[in-house]
XYZ file of C-alpha atoms in Angstrom:
256
model
C -15.123 -50.917 83.654
C -13.189 -51.012 86.786
C -14.579 -51.079 89.961
C -12.955 -47.845 92.205
C -10.444 -49.119 94.343
C -12.830 -48.864 97.712
C -15.720 -50.906 95.949
C -12.491 -53.549 94.738
C -11.225 -53.845 98.101
C -14.922 -54.675 99.672
C -15.612 -57.152 96.746
C -12.688 -58.725 97.231
C -13.614 -58.604 100.998
C -16.902 -60.263 100.640
C -15.485 -62.752 98.180
C -12.837 -64.055 101.242
C -15.884 -64.155 103.410
C -17.931 -66.353 100.943
C -14.751 -68.374 100.972
C -14.455 -68.810 104.557
C -17.938 -69.429 105.286
C -18.123 -72.521 102.528
C -14.633 -73.859 104.274
C -16.501 -73.861 107.239
C -19.661 -75.941 106.049
C -17.272 -78.453 104.059
C -15.840 -79.258 107.666
C -19.321 -79.608 109.213
C -20.789 -81.585 106.477
C -18.154 -83.907 106.907
C -18.635 -84.736 109.862
C -22.242 -85.394 109.527
C -23.917 -82.246 110.621
C -26.293 -80.040 108.820
C -26.052 -76.434 108.123
C -28.010 -73.635 106.955
C -26.370 -70.229 105.683
C -28.481 -67.608 106.099
C -28.765 -63.642 105.555
C -25.447 -62.240 103.597
C -24.939 -63.758 100.624
C -28.348 -64.952 100.561
C -29.852 -61.786 100.600
C -27.402 -60.506 98.245
C -27.915 -62.817 95.564
C -31.882 -62.023 95.739
C -32.023 -58.688 96.356
C -28.820 -57.024 95.018
C -27.938 -59.197 92.057
C -26.028 -56.244 90.115
C -24.636 -54.699 93.209
C -22.554 -54.832 96.337
C -24.185 -56.003 99.506
C -21.662 -55.593 102.382
C -21.517 -58.128 105.077
C -19.270 -59.210 107.476
C -19.261 -62.728 108.473
C -20.985 -65.816 107.506
C -24.513 -66.878 109.848
C -24.599 -70.380 110.249
C -27.805 -72.127 111.627
C -27.307 -75.556 113.104
C -29.709 -78.163 115.023
C -29.426 -77.602 118.804
C -27.934 -81.354 119.290
C -25.164 -80.303 117.152
C -24.489 -77.248 118.675
C -21.478 -78.457 120.846
C -19.471 -80.456 117.983
C -20.299 -77.603 115.998
C -18.328 -75.587 118.188
C -15.860 -77.997 119.067
C -14.819 -78.014 115.129
C -14.575 -74.339 114.817
C -12.096 -74.097 117.690
C -10.315 -77.004 115.892
C -10.412 -74.825 112.987
C -8.515 -72.133 114.442
C -11.673 -69.797 115.831
C -12.354 -68.533 118.690
C -15.330 -67.510 120.668
C -15.571 -63.755 121.277
C -19.292 -63.330 122.008
C -20.274 -65.334 124.348
C -24.116 -65.669 124.881
C -25.423 -63.132 127.161
C -28.108 -63.593 129.923
C -29.712 -60.378 129.272
C -33.220 -60.884 127.421
C -32.963 -58.082 125.043
C -29.169 -58.509 124.024
C -29.293 -62.932 123.888
C -28.664 -63.999 120.621
C -30.551 -66.963 120.612
C -27.584 -69.589 121.211
C -26.001 -67.461 118.598
C -22.065 -66.784 119.276
C -19.458 -65.360 117.457
C -16.320 -66.829 116.410
C -13.077 -65.266 114.658
C -9.973 -66.375 113.475
C -8.089 -63.558 112.671
C -10.001 -61.076 110.923
C -12.295 -63.871 109.400
C -15.864 -64.009 111.632
C -18.245 -66.708 111.597
C -21.850 -66.243 113.561
C -23.594 -69.635 114.719
C -26.774 -70.146 115.766
C -29.402 -72.733 117.041
C -32.252 -70.875 115.838
C -33.398 -67.050 114.680
C -33.836 -64.348 116.893
C -37.702 -63.739 117.403
C -38.998 -67.369 117.259
C -40.280 -68.460 120.077
C -40.974 -72.189 118.744
C -38.497 -74.667 120.549
C -35.254 -74.487 118.560
C -35.495 -78.272 117.283
C -39.158 -77.453 115.986
C -37.791 -74.522 114.219
C -34.759 -76.231 112.825
C -36.725 -79.201 111.202
C -39.096 -76.954 109.645
C -36.378 -74.554 108.345
C -34.310 -77.612 107.148
C -37.015 -79.286 105.429
C -38.107 -76.551 103.407
C -34.185 -75.306 102.406
C -32.661 -74.942 98.870
C -29.231 -74.721 97.654
C -26.911 -71.874 96.509
C -23.661 -71.630 95.229
C -21.695 -69.577 97.584
C -17.542 -69.715 98.148
C -17.521 -72.213 95.149
C -19.403 -74.588 97.260
C -23.496 -75.854 96.989
C -24.780 -74.692 100.717
C -28.161 -75.188 102.020
C -30.004 -71.907 102.650
C -33.892 -70.785 103.790
C -36.609 -70.900 100.925
C -38.093 -67.788 99.760
C -40.840 -67.440 102.411
C -37.905 -68.606 105.247
C -35.722 -65.863 103.472
C -38.572 -63.193 103.644
C -39.669 -64.289 107.420
C -36.042 -63.874 108.402
C -35.506 -60.325 106.686
C -38.771 -58.666 108.682
C -37.278 -60.379 111.729
C -33.719 -58.935 111.443
C -35.694 -55.653 110.436
C -37.289 -55.628 113.709
C -34.531 -56.736 115.698
C -32.363 -54.188 114.395
C -34.527 -51.175 113.212
C -32.282 -49.068 111.181
C -29.458 -49.253 108.861
C -29.179 -51.942 106.087
C -31.634 -54.312 107.466
C -34.055 -51.657 106.259
C -32.464 -51.670 102.911
C -33.278 -55.245 102.735
C -36.692 -54.699 103.969
C -37.702 -51.950 101.328
C -36.232 -54.202 98.287
C -37.811 -57.098 99.775
C -41.271 -55.490 99.553
C -40.736 -54.368 96.025
C -39.551 -58.061 94.852
C -42.102 -60.069 96.403
C -45.168 -60.899 95.973
C -48.354 -60.701 98.274
C -48.664 -64.721 97.996
C -44.952 -65.120 98.875
C -45.108 -62.521 101.765
C -48.487 -64.636 102.865
C -46.085 -67.896 103.018
C -43.638 -66.097 105.212
C -46.341 -64.964 107.376
C -47.575 -68.862 107.893
C -43.996 -69.700 108.582
C -43.411 -66.993 111.211
C -46.862 -68.259 112.745
C -45.820 -71.889 112.764
C -42.281 -70.786 114.326
C -44.005 -68.558 117.425
C -42.494 -65.787 115.462
C -45.648 -63.825 114.123
C -45.557 -61.459 116.588
C -41.970 -60.148 116.167
C -42.355 -60.893 111.887
C -45.487 -58.047 112.005
C -43.652 -55.562 114.373
C -40.613 -55.773 111.646
C -43.033 -55.258 108.443
C -44.407 -51.871 110.247
C -41.085 -50.200 110.478
C -41.172 -49.074 106.958
C -44.507 -47.305 105.212
C -44.795 -49.876 102.165
C -43.925 -52.915 104.230
C -46.425 -51.392 106.915
C -49.109 -51.793 103.869
C -47.911 -55.590 103.250
C -48.844 -56.079 107.091
C -52.282 -54.626 106.426
C -53.070 -56.544 103.274
C -51.831 -59.880 105.540
C -54.465 -58.562 108.509
C -51.346 -58.272 110.860
C -52.155 -54.460 111.598
C -53.129 -55.396 115.217
C -50.259 -57.925 115.986
C -47.382 -56.749 117.593
C -44.216 -57.860 119.975
C -44.234 -54.972 122.485
C -40.263 -55.393 122.941
C -39.370 -54.813 119.244
C -41.874 -51.781 118.868
C -40.192 -50.601 122.477
C -36.999 -50.956 120.581
C -38.467 -49.293 117.384
C -39.432 -46.331 119.258
C -35.707 -46.301 120.891
C -36.679 -46.367 124.413
C -33.980 -48.604 126.384
C -35.134 -48.223 129.561
C -38.846 -49.248 128.800
C -37.912 -51.931 126.839
C -35.922 -53.164 129.920
C -38.520 -52.707 132.354
C -40.709 -54.882 129.714
C -38.361 -57.614 129.769
C -37.528 -57.634 133.537
C -41.924 -57.570 133.766
C -41.896 -60.735 131.706
C -39.238 -62.244 133.122
C -39.779 -65.227 135.534
C -38.776 -63.925 139.068
C -35.541 -66.000 138.953
C -34.426 -64.576 135.226
C -35.698 -60.791 136.782
C -32.939 -61.458 139.759
C -30.523 -61.917 137.339
C -31.347 -59.265 135.005
C -31.406 -56.775 137.876
C -28.107 -57.851 139.187
C -26.337 -57.443 135.662
C -27.754 -54.023 135.205
C -26.937 -52.845 138.566
C -23.320 -53.974 138.761
């Protein structure tokens, strides 16, 4: 049965994203840069096996030590930075930057939002447990199941609506309690347990998982304020939590 035109266009666009992602990973690897692919096709392959899960770019994670070389390679490939890292703590993407080449987009990261561990430690842990997956005709490294589950909860807490919540709901149906417990253990090792727990509590069914993992009292104030959609309260919390010098920069940015 033929796909409707709109669905066919979306499927072709997703395939094009995977092709570009595989191209970038190939260039990185040819220069000795290890890279993890997260989100998009990783979640789609597991939780949407017979459906189309749309995504707009490839999300790549490299070691902090490889960041500058990775950026240089992207620029040599014709990509340009269009999301310079922001100083504002609520909006910063943890050394994450978006790159565009025409309509093609790649997001480069050196850690995952929600993790407070040293980025080098986070990278080593995620890389050591990574697996392989075929994407865009290439074998690429992706997080293992516990890493994917951890990221799904963190991502839900970061965005609090839309597709990340659908991913979370499907993950609750697909994963066992043992798998969720392994994800919680990983989050704890990487300083992300509070953000992980707050992400889990966004849906009734995932809140039950949080209770079974004994995370009912574990919370990220910043993420829960975001979930309550109280931006001024979230900003004040960040201001009060930041060092004095950072607080001054935040206030200047908000005012001017």
